[in-house]
mmCIF file of C-alpha atoms in Angstrom:
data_model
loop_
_atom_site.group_PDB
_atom_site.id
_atom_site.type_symbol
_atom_site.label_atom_id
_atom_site.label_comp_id
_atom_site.label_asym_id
_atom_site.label_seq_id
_atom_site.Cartn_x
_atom_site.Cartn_y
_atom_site.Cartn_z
ATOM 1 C CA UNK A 1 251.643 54.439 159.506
ATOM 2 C CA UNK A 2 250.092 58.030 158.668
ATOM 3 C CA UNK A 3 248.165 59.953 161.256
ATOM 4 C CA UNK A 4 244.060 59.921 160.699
ATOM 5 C CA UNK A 5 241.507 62.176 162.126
ATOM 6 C CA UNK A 6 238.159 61.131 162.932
ATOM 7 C CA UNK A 7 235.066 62.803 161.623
ATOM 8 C CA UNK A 8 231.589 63.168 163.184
ATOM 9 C CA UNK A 9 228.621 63.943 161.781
ATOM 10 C CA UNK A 10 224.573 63.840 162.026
ATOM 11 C CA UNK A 11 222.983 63.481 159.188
ATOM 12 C CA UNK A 12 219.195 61.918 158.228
ATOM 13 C CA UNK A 13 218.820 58.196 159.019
ATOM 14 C CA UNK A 14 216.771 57.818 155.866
ATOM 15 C CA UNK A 15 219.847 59.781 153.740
ATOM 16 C CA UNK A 16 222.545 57.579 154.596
ATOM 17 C CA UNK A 17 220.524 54.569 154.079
ATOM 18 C CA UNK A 18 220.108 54.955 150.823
ATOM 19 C CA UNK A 19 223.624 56.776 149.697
ATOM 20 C CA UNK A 20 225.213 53.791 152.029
ATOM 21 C CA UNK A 21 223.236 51.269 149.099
ATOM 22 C CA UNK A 22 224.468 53.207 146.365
ATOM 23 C CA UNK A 23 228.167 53.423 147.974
ATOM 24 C CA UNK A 24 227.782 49.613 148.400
ATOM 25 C CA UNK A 25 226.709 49.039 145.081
ATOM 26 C CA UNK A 26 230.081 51.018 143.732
ATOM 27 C CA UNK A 27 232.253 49.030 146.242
ATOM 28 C CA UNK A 28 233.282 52.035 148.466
ATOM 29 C CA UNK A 29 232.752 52.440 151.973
ATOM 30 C CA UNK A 30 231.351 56.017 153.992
ATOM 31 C CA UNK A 31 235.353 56.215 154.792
ATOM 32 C CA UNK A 32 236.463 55.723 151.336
ATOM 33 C CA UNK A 33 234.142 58.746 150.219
ATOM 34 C CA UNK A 34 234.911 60.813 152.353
ATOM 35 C CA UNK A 35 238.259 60.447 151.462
ATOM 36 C CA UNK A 36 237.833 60.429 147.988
ATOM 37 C CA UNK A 37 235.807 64.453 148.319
ATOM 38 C CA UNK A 38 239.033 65.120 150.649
ATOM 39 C CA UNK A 39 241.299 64.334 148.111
ATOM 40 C CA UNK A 40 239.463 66.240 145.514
ATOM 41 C CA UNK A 41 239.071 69.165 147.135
ATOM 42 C CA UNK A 42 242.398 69.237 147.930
ATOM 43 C CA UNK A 43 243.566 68.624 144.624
ATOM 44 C CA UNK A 44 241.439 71.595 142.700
ATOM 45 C CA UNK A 45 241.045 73.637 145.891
ATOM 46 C CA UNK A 46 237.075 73.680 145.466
ATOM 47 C CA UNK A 47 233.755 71.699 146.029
ATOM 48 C CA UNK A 48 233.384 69.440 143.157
ATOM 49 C CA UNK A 49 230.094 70.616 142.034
ATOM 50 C CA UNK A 50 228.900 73.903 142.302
ATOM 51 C CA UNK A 51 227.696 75.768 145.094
ATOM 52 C CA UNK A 52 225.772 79.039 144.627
ATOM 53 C CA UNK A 53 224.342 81.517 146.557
ATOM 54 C CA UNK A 54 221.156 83.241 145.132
ATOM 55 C CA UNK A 55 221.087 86.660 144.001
ATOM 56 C CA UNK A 56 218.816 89.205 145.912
ATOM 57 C CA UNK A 57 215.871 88.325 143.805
ATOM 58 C CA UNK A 58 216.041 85.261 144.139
ATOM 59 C CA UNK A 59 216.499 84.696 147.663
ATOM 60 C CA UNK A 60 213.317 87.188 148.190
ATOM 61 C CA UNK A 61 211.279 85.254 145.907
ATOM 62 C CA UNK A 62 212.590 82.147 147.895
ATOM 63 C CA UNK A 63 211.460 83.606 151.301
ATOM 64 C CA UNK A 64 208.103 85.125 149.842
ATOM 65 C CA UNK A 65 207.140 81.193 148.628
ATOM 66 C CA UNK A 66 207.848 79.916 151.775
ATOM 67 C CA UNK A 67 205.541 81.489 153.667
ATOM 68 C CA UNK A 68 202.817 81.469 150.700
ATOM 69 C CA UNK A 69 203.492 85.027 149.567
ATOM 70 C CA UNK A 70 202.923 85.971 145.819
ATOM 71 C CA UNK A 71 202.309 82.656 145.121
ATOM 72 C CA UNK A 72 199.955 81.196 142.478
ATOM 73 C CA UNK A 73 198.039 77.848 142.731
ATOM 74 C CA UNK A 74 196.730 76.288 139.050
ATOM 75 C CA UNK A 75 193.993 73.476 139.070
ATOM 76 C CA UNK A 76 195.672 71.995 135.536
ATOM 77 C CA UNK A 77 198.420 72.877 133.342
ATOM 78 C CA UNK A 78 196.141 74.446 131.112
ATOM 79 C CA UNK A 79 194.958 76.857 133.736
ATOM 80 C CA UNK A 80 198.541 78.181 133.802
ATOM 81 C CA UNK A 81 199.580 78.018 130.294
ATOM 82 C CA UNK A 82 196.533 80.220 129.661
ATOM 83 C CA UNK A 83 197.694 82.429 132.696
ATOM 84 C CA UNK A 84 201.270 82.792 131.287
ATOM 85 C CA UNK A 85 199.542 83.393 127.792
ATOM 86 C CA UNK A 86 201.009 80.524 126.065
#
């Protein structure tokens, strides 16, 4: 019999509710997925889906709109369609 580790994590009650449905529904188990996204990123050495990190921009215009900095509030579409001059 192979060796196993055992893996602990915390995630959102809520979250793993619902992605323990869908798992369900596809006949897999929390186990099974894990070592499914194991296996994969084994196989092709990466995540399988990408991960990116913003460029500088980006992650300024992220931290700006967080904290309601430079950010622009329309009542309708219209109102900003007509702002963006479309």
């Amino acid at each position: 019999m192979s060796k196993t580790a055992t893996i602990r994590a915390q995630i959102e009650l809520g979250l793993k509710e619902e992605v323990d449905k869908i798992l369900s529904d596809l006949g897999l188990t929390t186990t099974q997925t894990i070592q499914l996204l194991y296996n994969r990123i084994r196989e092709d050495r990466r995540l399988p889906f990408p991960v990116e990190t913003p460029n500088k921009l980006t992650a300024r215009t992220l931290r700006e709109s967080k904290v309601g900095r430079n950010v622009r509030r329309f009542a309708s579409k219209q109102e900003l369609y007509t702002d963006l001059g479309l």
